Amino acid sequence: MKSMRTHLAAVAAAAALGGAVTGYLIAPSPGGASARPAAALSTGTLHLALNMPAGDRAAAAALGYDLFDVDPDEDDIASLPAGGRALLWGGNTTCGGFQQESTSAFTATVKRFAGNDRVYGWYLSDEPNPDECPDIAGKIRKRADIVHRYAPGQKAFASLTDWPMRPLKPSETHLDLIGLDPYPCRTGRKTCDLGAIDTMVGQADRAGFPRRMIVPVFQTFGQSCNDGERNWRLPGEGQLRSILRRWDRLVPRPAFDISYSWGRQDAWACPALSDADGGGGLPDLQAVMKAHNTRRTGPGLPARKPGQAPAPAASEKPPAPAGPCPAPSGRADPSGR
């Protein structure tokens, strides 16, 4: 997701040394997730929150989160909350190296998890930038093809941002699903720019991505207590509802959606969704996301009736003035994403 590129690359490198990071040949119709058999447990829209320590998963599951970003590790997958699925991290950030750089190592890993029905798919790249690395589309395609060949039904996913998307179109990358991460609530502005969501979805449209491939990324973080840049602020409850409604209008039944971020990142995200429970002067964004996660329709489930308009957007009132950002918990960030 945007603003985590350098941090994720550093964490991924550390994981290669320490083994402690948690995550992300022939494709039958590139980008056509619906053409392949659905995994056994896929029902409706799944919900993922990034940067989640294992100890927080039960609390997140109580809010309706049922997709978890983990390493390709049997024990970690088996320990997920009941009904939880896994999106396995095997990717890269921007132009950095892949978690498993060699094709043979990645193939062996995919084969190892091909029969695990709790594995939803593979997180193959985080914000690839084709301007800086023109060969990135081919590298993603090679890994997506491995997933499709050896684990049919599991999804090949990458998260894109507002860098050029056309070089990453489905025919070039063979991806099944793409995340889009416009963050509408910026520092110094009382309102959130919901048009940023329309702009990025339009960019994906023009690049050739069908709406069924899009995975919305919701802003559930601010930058008032992190150590790095201070470009974004935590949305208020009404503002987050407006963000969800805008996404619902544009992509009403995604395969899954993403909340960025559940946990803090020292450089990029503080406060985050795990902080925003209505205490300490922060809005109760957890309640907003629970309502969203537990009512969401998804693939194969009823949508809004034809011609039925979406609910009117809530007033874009700024959040109530917050008290000091809660003190860091000292909890390690397991994934860096």
mmCIF file of C-alpha atoms in Angstrom:
data_model
loop_
_atom_site.group_PDB
_atom_site.id
_atom_site.type_symbol
_atom_site.label_atom_id
_atom_site.label_comp_id
_atom_site.label_asym_id
_atom_site.label_seq_id
_atom_site.Cartn_x
_atom_site.Cartn_y
_atom_site.Cartn_z
ATOM 1 C CA MET A 1 0.000 0.000 0.000
ATOM 2 C CA LYS A 2 1.092 3.558 -0.526
ATOM 3 C CA SER A 3 3.699 4.899 1.895
ATOM 4 C CA MET A 4 4.989 1.490 2.963
ATOM 5 C CA ARG A 5 7.401 0.768 0.150
ATOM 6 C CA THR A 6 10.746 1.380 1.851
ATOM 7 C CA HIS A 7 9.605 -0.062 5.158
ATOM 8 C CA LEU A 8 8.310 -3.248 3.596
ATOM 9 C CA ALA A 9 11.478 -3.792 1.598
ATOM 10 C CA ALA A 10 13.525 -3.461 4.767
ATOM 11 C CA VAL A 11 11.290 -5.822 6.708
ATOM 12 C CA ALA A 12 11.284 -8.367 3.891
ATOM 13 C CA ALA A 13 15.060 -8.285 3.823
ATOM 14 C CA ALA A 14 15.183 -8.758 7.570
ATOM 15 C CA ALA A 15 12.777 -11.652 7.289
ATOM 16 C CA ALA A 16 15.045 -13.398 4.841
ATOM 17 C CA LEU A 17 17.724 -13.323 7.515
ATOM 18 C CA GLY A 18 15.599 -13.952 10.568
ATOM 19 C CA GLY A 19 12.608 -15.856 9.220
ATOM 20 C CA ALA A 20 10.164 -13.840 11.303
ATOM 21 C CA VAL A 21 8.050 -11.838 8.862
ATOM 22 C CA THR A 22 4.333 -12.480 8.565
ATOM 23 C CA GLY A 23 2.618 -11.724 5.379
ATOM 24 C CA TYR A 24 1.616 -12.060 0.609
ATOM 25 C CA LEU A 25 2.639 -22.377 -16.596
ATOM 26 C CA ILE A 26 0.033 -21.311 -18.244
ATOM 27 C CA ALA A 27 -2.723 -18.954 -17.262
ATOM 28 C CA PRO A 28 -6.122 -19.910 -18.774
ATOM 29 C CA SER A 29 -7.478 -16.362 -19.402
ATOM 30 C CA PRO A 30 -5.187 -13.688 -17.996
ATOM 31 C CA GLY A 31 -6.944 -11.638 -15.363
ATOM 32 C CA GLY A 32 -10.080 -13.761 -15.576
ATOM 33 C CA ALA A 33 -10.468 -14.941 -12.004
ATOM 34 C CA SER A 34 -14.020 -16.046 -12.687
ATOM 35 C CA ALA A 35 -12.846 -18.522 -15.328
ATOM 36 C CA ARG A 36 -11.036 -20.644 -12.767
ATOM 37 C CA PRO A 37 -12.696 -22.780 -10.099
ATOM 38 C CA ALA A 38 -13.476 -20.945 -6.889
ATOM 39 C CA ALA A 39 -11.672 -22.103 -3.769
ATOM 40 C CA ALA A 40 -13.831 -24.246 -1.532
ATOM 41 C CA LEU A 41 -14.326 -21.681 1.238
ATOM 42 C CA SER A 42 -14.927 -18.558 -0.883
ATOM 43 C CA THR A 43 -18.295 -17.052 -0.007
ATOM 44 C CA GLY A 44 -18.999 -13.379 -0.448
ATOM 45 C CA THR A 45 -16.570 -10.540 0.039
ATOM 46 C CA LEU A 46 -13.653 -11.322 2.334
ATOM 47 C CA HIS A 47 -12.089 -8.653 4.547
ATOM 48 C CA LEU A 48 -8.366 -8.162 5.166
ATOM 49 C CA ALA A 49 -6.579 -5.742 7.506
ATOM 50 C CA LEU A 50 -2.829 -5.357 7.024
ATOM 51 C CA ASN A 51 -0.058 -5.119 9.641
ATOM 52 C CA MET A 52 -1.779 -7.411 12.108
ATOM 53 C CA PRO A 53 0.149 -9.237 14.838
ATOM 54 C CA ALA A 54 -0.970 -12.832 15.299
ATOM 55 C CA GLY A 55 -2.205 -11.985 18.781
ATOM 56 C CA ASP A 56 -4.736 -9.510 17.359
ATOM 57 C CA ARG A 57 -6.381 -11.911 14.919
ATOM 58 C CA ALA A 58 -9.157 -13.037 17.273
ATOM 59 C CA ALA A 59 -10.127 -9.432 17.998
ATOM 60 C CA ALA A 60 -10.104 -8.645 14.280
ATOM 61 C CA ALA A 61 -12.189 -11.734 13.511
ATOM 62 C CA ALA A 62 -14.808 -10.437 15.958
ATOM 63 C CA LEU A 63 -15.025 -7.350 13.717
ATOM 64 C CA GLY A 64 -15.640 -9.503 10.652
ATOM 65 C CA TYR A 65 -12.102 -9.771 9.288
ATOM 66 C CA ASP A 66 -11.669 -13.193 7.728
ATOM 67 C CA LEU A 67 -8.667 -12.918 5.389
ATOM 68 C CA PHE A 68 -5.177 -12.689 6.879
ATOM 69 C CA ASP A 69 -1.834 -11.695 5.363
ATOM 70 C CA VAL A 70 0.644 -14.381 6.412
ATOM 71 C CA ASP A 71 3.877 -16.078 5.409
ATOM 72 C CA PRO A 72 3.734 -19.443 3.618
ATOM 73 C CA ASP A 73 3.848 -21.353 6.890
ATOM 74 C CA GLU A 74 1.640 -24.342 7.695
ATOM 75 C CA ASP A 75 1.456 -23.675 11.426
ATOM 76 C CA ASP A 76 0.581 -20.002 10.955
ATOM 77 C CA ILE A 77 -2.190 -20.863 8.505
ATOM 78 C CA ALA A 78 -3.558 -23.566 10.812
ATOM 79 C CA SER A 79 -3.664 -21.084 13.712
ATOM 80 C CA LEU A 80 -5.938 -18.604 11.924
ATOM 81 C CA PRO A 81 -9.356 -17.947 13.488
ATOM 82 C CA ALA A 82 -12.118 -20.376 12.536
ATOM 83 C CA GLY A 83 -13.211 -19.724 8.958
ATOM 84 C CA GLY A 84 -10.212 -17.487 8.298
ATOM 85 C CA ARG A 85 -8.403 -17.666 4.975
ATOM 86 C CA ALA A 86 -4.771 -16.847 4.137
ATOM 87 C CA LEU A 87 -3.307 -14.475 1.558
ATOM 88 C CA LEU A 88 0.297 -15.650 1.353
ATOM 89 C CA TRP A 89 3.064 -13.110 0.954
ATOM 90 C CA GLY A 90 5.561 -14.064 -1.729
ATOM 91 C CA GLY A 91 6.084 -10.737 -3.390
ATOM 92 C CA ASN A 92 8.208 -7.641 -3.730
ATOM 93 C CA THR A 93 7.835 -3.928 -3.112
ATOM 94 C CA THR A 94 8.109 -1.444 -6.004
ATOM 95 C CA CYS A 95 11.325 -2.613 -7.711
ATOM 96 C CA GLY A 96 12.791 -4.625 -4.856
ATOM 97 C CA GLY A 97 13.607 -8.295 -4.793
ATOM 98 C CA PHE A 98 10.916 -10.921 -4.407
ATOM 99 C CA GLN A 99 10.532 -12.850 -1.170
ATOM 100 C CA GLN A 100 11.612 -15.958 -3.072
ATOM 101 C CA GLU A 101 13.673 -14.650 -5.952
ATOM 102 C CA SER A 102 14.231 -17.925 -7.803
ATOM 103 C CA THR A 103 11.416 -19.375 -9.886
ATOM 104 C CA SER A 104 12.164 -22.881 -8.624
ATOM 105 C CA ALA A 105 11.854 -21.839 -4.961
ATOM 106 C CA PHE A 106 8.553 -20.040 -5.565
ATOM 107 C CA THR A 107 7.206 -22.983 -7.593
ATOM 108 C CA ALA A 108 8.064 -25.408 -4.807
ATOM 109 C CA THR A 109 6.302 -23.176 -2.282
ATOM 110 C CA VAL A 110 3.162 -22.857 -4.389
ATOM 111 C CA LYS A 111 3.061 -26.628 -4.891
ATOM 112 C CA ARG A 112 3.373 -27.115 -1.142
ATOM 113 C CA PHE A 113 0.229 -25.070 -0.453
ATOM 114 C CA ALA A 114 -1.762 -25.934 -3.571
ATOM 115 C CA GLY A 115 -3.983 -28.403 -1.703
ATOM 116 C CA ASN A 116 -4.561 -26.231 1.371
ATOM 117 C CA ASP A 117 -8.148 -25.004 1.145
ATOM 118 C CA ARG A 118 -7.474 -22.253 3.688
ATOM 119 C CA VAL A 119 -5.129 -20.531 1.220
ATOM 120 C CA TYR A 120 -7.057 -17.913 -0.719
ATOM 121 C CA GLY A 121 -4.213 -16.654 -2.860
ATOM 122 C CA TRP A 122 -0.799 -15.059 -3.223
ATOM 123 C CA TYR A 123 0.267 -11.452 -2.659
ATOM 124 C CA LEU A 124 2.756 -11.124 -5.523
ATOM 125 C CA SER A 125 3.728 -7.445 -5.498
ATOM 126 C CA ASP A 126 3.173 -4.285 -3.485
ATOM 127 C CA GLU A 127 3.036 -1.095 -5.585
ATOM 128 C CA PRO A 128 5.174 -2.182 -8.549
ATOM 129 C CA ASN A 129 6.427 0.826 -10.519
ATOM 130 C CA PRO A 130 6.868 0.003 -14.228
ATOM 131 C CA ASP A 131 8.515 3.373 -14.876
ATOM 132 C CA GLU A 132 11.373 2.529 -12.526
ATOM 133 C CA CYS A 133 11.504 -1.214 -13.299
ATOM 134 C CA PRO A 134 10.247 -1.953 -16.847
ATOM 135 C CA ASP A 135 10.691 -5.702 -16.349
ATOM 136 C CA ILE A 136 8.390 -5.893 -13.322
ATOM 137 C CA ALA A 137 5.290 -6.922 -15.310
ATOM 138 C CA GLY A 138 7.111 -9.964 -16.677
ATOM 139 C CA LYS A 139 8.317 -10.966 -13.226
ATOM 140 C CA ILE A 140 4.791 -10.738 -11.838
ATOM 141 C CA ARG A 141 3.417 -12.656 -14.817
ATOM 142 C CA LYS A 142 5.879 -15.494 -14.280
ATOM 143 C CA ARG A 143 4.713 -15.875 -10.671
ATOM 144 C CA ALA A 144 1.030 -15.530 -11.520
ATOM 145 C CA ASP A 145 1.412 -18.282 -14.125
ATOM 146 C CA ILE A 146 3.018 -20.544 -11.526
ATOM 147 C CA VAL A 147 0.032 -19.996 -9.213
ATOM 148 C CA HIS A 148 -2.449 -20.723 -11.996
ATOM 149 C CA ARG A 149 -0.623 -23.824 -13.167
ATOM 150 C CA TYR A 150 0.059 -25.490 -9.829
ATOM 151 C CA ALA A 151 -2.693 -24.054 -7.574
ATOM 152 C CA PRO A 152 -5.748 -23.444 -9.786
ATOM 153 C CA GLY A 153 -8.422 -21.631 -7.833
ATOM 154 C CA GLN A 154 -5.948 -19.664 -5.717
ATOM 155 C CA LYS A 155 -5.706 -16.007 -6.703
ATOM 156 C CA ALA A 156 -2.747 -14.002 -7.970
ATOM 157 C CA PHE A 157 -2.955 -10.533 -6.368
ATOM 158 C CA ALA A 158 -0.914 -7.315 -6.436
ATOM 159 C CA SER A 159 -1.586 -3.902 -4.948
ATOM 160 C CA LEU A 160 -1.277 -0.951 -7.344
ATOM 161 C CA THR A 161 -1.109 2.759 -6.719
ATOM 162 C CA ASP A 162 -1.293 5.875 -8.895
ATOM 163 C CA TRP A 163 1.834 5.048 -10.869
ATOM 164 C CA PRO A 164 1.364 3.981 -14.514
ATOM 165 C CA MET A 165 -0.996 1.005 -14.625
ATOM 166 C CA ARG A 166 -1.229 0.276 -18.340
ATOM 167 C CA PRO A 167 2.068 -1.676 -18.406
ATOM 168 C CA LEU A 168 0.589 -3.875 -15.647
ATOM 169 C CA LYS A 169 -2.692 -4.632 -17.452
ATOM 170 C CA PRO A 170 -4.105 -8.166 -17.172
ATOM 171 C CA SER A 171 -2.614 -9.399 -20.448
ATOM 172 C CA GLU A 172 0.867 -8.381 -19.237
ATOM 173 C CA THR A 173 0.729 -9.609 -15.639
ATOM 174 C CA HIS A 174 -1.907 -12.396 -15.659
ATOM 175 C CA LEU A 175 -3.119 -11.126 -12.286
ATOM 176 C CA ASP A 176 -6.561 -12.132 -11.025
ATOM 177 C CA LEU A 177 -7.086 -9.247 -8.605
ATOM 178 C CA ILE A 178 -5.535 -5.826 -7.973
ATOM 179 C CA GLY A 179 -5.749 -3.578 -4.931
ATOM 180 C CA LEU A 180 -6.188 0.179 -5.403
ATOM 181 C CA ASP A 181 -5.114 2.461 -2.565
ATOM 182 C CA PRO A 182 -6.286 6.070 -2.852
ATOM 183 C CA TYR A 183 -6.235 7.705 0.580
ATOM 184 C CA PRO A 184 -8.747 10.574 0.578
ATOM 185 C CA CYS A 185 -8.133 12.134 4.018
ATOM 186 C CA ARG A 186 -5.080 14.358 3.983
ATOM 187 C CA THR A 187 -3.453 16.465 6.659
ATOM 188 C CA GLY A 188 -4.585 20.090 6.708
ATOM 189 C CA ARG A 189 -7.966 19.417 5.086
ATOM 190 C CA LYS A 190 -11.180 19.161 7.080
ATOM 191 C CA THR A 191 -12.923 17.156 4.366
ATOM 192 C CA CYS A 192 -11.829 13.992 2.605
ATOM 193 C CA ASP A 193 -11.392 14.080 -1.161
ATOM 194 C CA LEU A 194 -13.610 11.196 -2.260
ATOM 195 C CA GLY A 195 -12.852 12.148 -5.857
ATOM 196 C CA ALA A 196 -9.415 10.568 -5.344
ATOM 197 C CA ILE A 197 -11.163 7.194 -5.280
ATOM 198 C CA ASP A 198 -12.973 7.904 -8.567
ATOM 199 C CA THR A 199 -9.706 9.078 -10.118
ATOM 200 C CA MET A 200 -7.773 5.910 -9.314
ATOM 201 C CA VAL A 201 -10.627 3.616 -10.330
ATOM 202 C CA GLY A 202 -10.838 5.536 -13.616
ATOM 203 C CA GLN A 203 -7.100 5.074 -14.087
ATOM 204 C CA ALA A 204 -7.557 1.314 -13.656
ATOM 205 C CA ASP A 205 -10.483 1.344 -16.092
ATOM 206 C CA ARG A 206 -8.374 3.034 -18.757
ATOM 207 C CA ALA A 207 -5.549 0.574 -18.179
ATOM 208 C CA GLY A 208 -7.877 -2.317 -19.016
ATOM 209 C CA PHE A 209 -8.724 -3.698 -15.574
ATOM 210 C CA PRO A 210 -12.360 -4.827 -15.302
ATOM 211 C CA ARG A 211 -14.114 -3.755 -12.127
ATOM 212 C CA ARG A 212 -14.417 -7.394 -10.987
ATOM 213 C CA MET A 213 -10.620 -7.414 -10.543
ATOM 214 C CA ILE A 214 -10.526 -4.402 -8.206
ATOM 215 C CA VAL A 215 -9.953 -4.805 -4.472
ATOM 216 C CA PRO A 216 -10.754 -1.579 -2.573
ATOM 217 C CA VAL A 217 -8.215 -0.358 -0.008
ATOM 218 C CA PHE A 218 -9.797 1.716 2.770
ATOM 219 C CA GLN A 219 -7.916 4.394 4.683
ATOM 220 C CA THR A 220 -7.949 3.463 8.378
ATOM 221 C CA PHE A 221 -4.738 5.221 9.425
ATOM 222 C CA GLY A 222 -3.363 8.658 10.101
ATOM 223 C CA GLN A 223 0.098 10.125 10.524
ATOM 224 C CA SER A 224 -0.103 12.211 13.665
ATOM 225 C CA CYS A 225 2.151 10.017 15.832
ATOM 226 C CA ASN A 226 4.426 8.189 13.387
ATOM 227 C CA ASP A 227 8.099 8.980 12.872
ATOM 228 C CA GLY A 228 7.956 9.677 9.134
ATOM 229 C CA GLU A 229 5.874 11.740 6.724
ATOM 230 C CA ARG A 230 2.718 13.509 7.891
ATOM 231 C CA ASN A 231 0.631 13.603 4.703
ATOM 232 C CA TRP A 232 -2.514 11.788 5.864
ATOM 233 C CA ARG A 233 -4.839 12.010 8.840
ATOM 234 C CA LEU A 234 -7.185 9.508 10.425
ATOM 235 C CA PRO A 235 -10.723 9.858 9.019
ATOM 236 C CA GLY A 236 -13.661 10.430 11.318
ATOM 237 C CA GLU A 237 -16.475 7.914 11.635
ATOM 238 C CA GLY A 238 -18.767 9.712 9.171
ATOM 239 C CA GLN A 239 -15.887 10.219 6.778
ATOM 240 C CA LEU A 240 -14.993 6.527 6.809
ATOM 241 C CA ARG A 241 -18.645 5.670 6.130
ATOM 242 C CA SER A 242 -18.538 8.030 3.158
ATOM 243 C CA ILE A 243 -15.374 6.321 1.884
ATOM 244 C CA LEU A 244 -17.074 2.919 2.159
ATOM 245 C CA ARG A 245 -20.168 4.160 0.346
ATOM 246 C CA ARG A 246 -18.119 5.634 -2.485
ATOM 247 C CA TRP A 247 -16.289 2.345 -2.939
ATOM 248 C CA ASP A 248 -19.598 0.468 -2.750
ATOM 249 C CA ARG A 249 -20.916 2.564 -5.622
ATOM 250 C CA LEU A 250 -17.853 1.991 -7.796
ATOM 251 C CA VAL A 251 -17.026 -1.646 -6.896
ATOM 252 C CA PRO A 252 -20.145 -3.028 -5.211
ATOM 253 C CA ARG A 253 -19.140 -6.694 -4.835
ATOM 254 C CA PRO A 254 -15.364 -7.133 -4.696
ATOM 255 C CA ALA A 255 -13.710 -10.468 -4.060
ATOM 256 C CA PHE A 256 -12.172 -8.923 -0.939
ATOM 257 C CA ASP A 257 -11.355 -5.542 0.510
ATOM 258 C CA ILE A 258 -8.450 -4.212 2.562
ATOM 259 C CA SER A 259 -8.212 -1.941 5.598
ATOM 260 C CA TYR A 260 -4.871 -0.174 5.761
ATOM 261 C CA SER A 261 -3.709 -0.296 8.427
ATOM 262 C CA TRP A 262 -4.721 -2.428 11.401
ATOM 263 C CA GLY A 263 -1.440 -1.966 13.252
ATOM 264 C CA ARG A 264 1.036 0.866 13.479
ATOM 265 C CA GLN A 265 4.092 1.317 11.347
ATOM 266 C CA ASP A 266 6.687 3.558 12.938
ATOM 267 C CA ALA A 267 7.486 5.351 9.693
ATOM 268 C CA TRP A 268 4.106 5.345 7.980
ATOM 269 C CA ALA A 269 0.998 4.738 10.067
ATOM 270 C CA CYS A 270 0.038 6.016 13.515
ATOM 271 C CA PRO A 271 -2.665 5.972 14.729
ATOM 272 C CA ALA A 272 -4.172 2.923 13.038
ATOM 273 C CA LEU A 273 -7.367 0.895 13.196
ATOM 274 C CA SER A 274 -6.254 -1.045 16.257
ATOM 275 C CA ASP A 275 -6.083 2.305 18.105
ATOM 276 C CA ALA A 276 -9.391 3.698 16.778
ATOM 277 C CA ASP A 277 -11.890 2.070 19.131
ATOM 278 C CA GLY A 278 -13.461 5.282 20.400
ATOM 279 C CA GLY A 279 -11.035 5.788 23.273
ATOM 280 C CA GLY A 280 -8.282 8.326 23.783
ATOM 281 C CA GLY A 281 -10.076 10.981 21.749
ATOM 282 C CA LEU A 282 -9.994 8.859 18.590
ATOM 283 C CA PRO A 283 -13.084 7.943 16.550
ATOM 284 C CA ASP A 284 -14.576 4.457 16.751
ATOM 285 C CA LEU A 285 -13.534 3.258 13.311
ATOM 286 C CA GLN A 286 -13.622 -0.339 14.519
ATOM 287 C CA ALA A 287 -17.409 -0.098 14.922
ATOM 288 C CA VAL A 288 -17.710 1.365 11.418
ATOM 289 C CA MET A 289 -15.673 -1.469 9.931
ATOM 290 C CA LYS A 290 -17.569 -4.122 11.884
ATOM 291 C CA ALA A 291 -20.844 -2.829 10.460
ATOM 292 C CA HIS A 292 -19.329 -2.855 6.974
ATOM 293 C CA ASN A 293 -17.745 -6.294 7.267
ATOM 294 C CA THR A 294 -20.858 -7.981 8.597
ATOM 295 C CA ARG A 295 -23.314 -6.580 6.028
ATOM 296 C CA ARG A 296 -21.230 -6.634 2.882
ATOM 297 C CA THR A 297 -22.520 -8.516 -0.163
ATOM 298 C CA GLY A 298 -20.007 -10.293 -2.325
ATOM 299 C CA PRO A 299 -19.532 -12.475 -5.388
ATOM 300 C CA GLY A 300 -22.545 -14.716 -5.842
ATOM 301 C CA LEU A 301 -24.582 -12.862 -3.202
ATOM 302 C CA PRO A 302 -27.488 -10.467 -3.779
ATOM 303 C CA ALA A 303 -26.501 -6.929 -4.691
ATOM 304 C CA ARG A 304 -28.548 -3.748 -4.629
ATOM 305 C CA LYS A 305 -31.743 -4.052 -6.683
ATOM 306 C CA PRO A 306 -31.489 -2.687 -10.256
ATOM 307 C CA GLY A 307 -32.065 1.038 -10.231
ATOM 308 C CA GLN A 308 -31.809 1.278 -6.451
ATOM 309 C CA ALA A 309 -29.665 4.257 -5.542
ATOM 310 C CA PRO A 310 -26.977 4.019 -2.869
ATOM 311 C CA ALA A 311 -27.707 5.568 0.477
ATOM 312 C CA PRO A 312 -26.931 9.287 0.588
ATOM 313 C CA ALA A 313 -23.451 10.103 1.779
ATOM 314 C CA ALA A 314 -23.061 11.193 5.358
ATOM 315 C CA SER A 315 -22.003 14.733 6.047
ATOM 316 C CA GLU A 316 -18.304 15.166 5.588
ATOM 317 C CA LYS A 317 -17.805 16.604 9.032
ATOM 318 C CA PRO A 318 -14.254 16.569 10.360
ATOM 319 C CA PRO A 319 -13.576 14.298 13.316
ATOM 320 C CA ALA A 320 -13.770 15.725 16.787
ATOM 321 C CA PRO A 321 -10.450 17.118 17.965
ATOM 322 C CA ALA A 322 -8.379 14.197 19.174
ATOM 323 C CA GLY A 323 -6.343 14.021 22.291
ATOM 324 C CA PRO A 324 -2.699 13.013 22.202
ATOM 325 C CA CYS A 325 -1.996 9.987 20.053
ATOM 326 C CA PRO A 326 -1.885 6.872 22.253
ATOM 327 C CA ALA A 327 1.562 5.850 23.337
ATOM 328 C CA PRO A 328 3.166 3.142 21.184
ATOM 329 C CA SER A 329 2.324 -0.309 22.423
ATOM 330 C CA GLY A 330 5.766 -1.700 21.721
ATOM 331 C CA ARG A 331 4.149 -4.468 19.657
ATOM 332 C CA ALA A 332 6.403 -5.571 16.818
ATOM 333 C CA ASP A 333 5.111 -5.007 13.282
ATOM 334 C CA PRO A 334 5.241 -8.534 11.863
ATOM 335 C CA SER A 335 4.720 -7.860 8.176
ATOM 336 C CA GLY A 336 5.744 -4.322 7.386
ATOM 337 C CA ARG A 337 2.722 -3.942 5.127
#
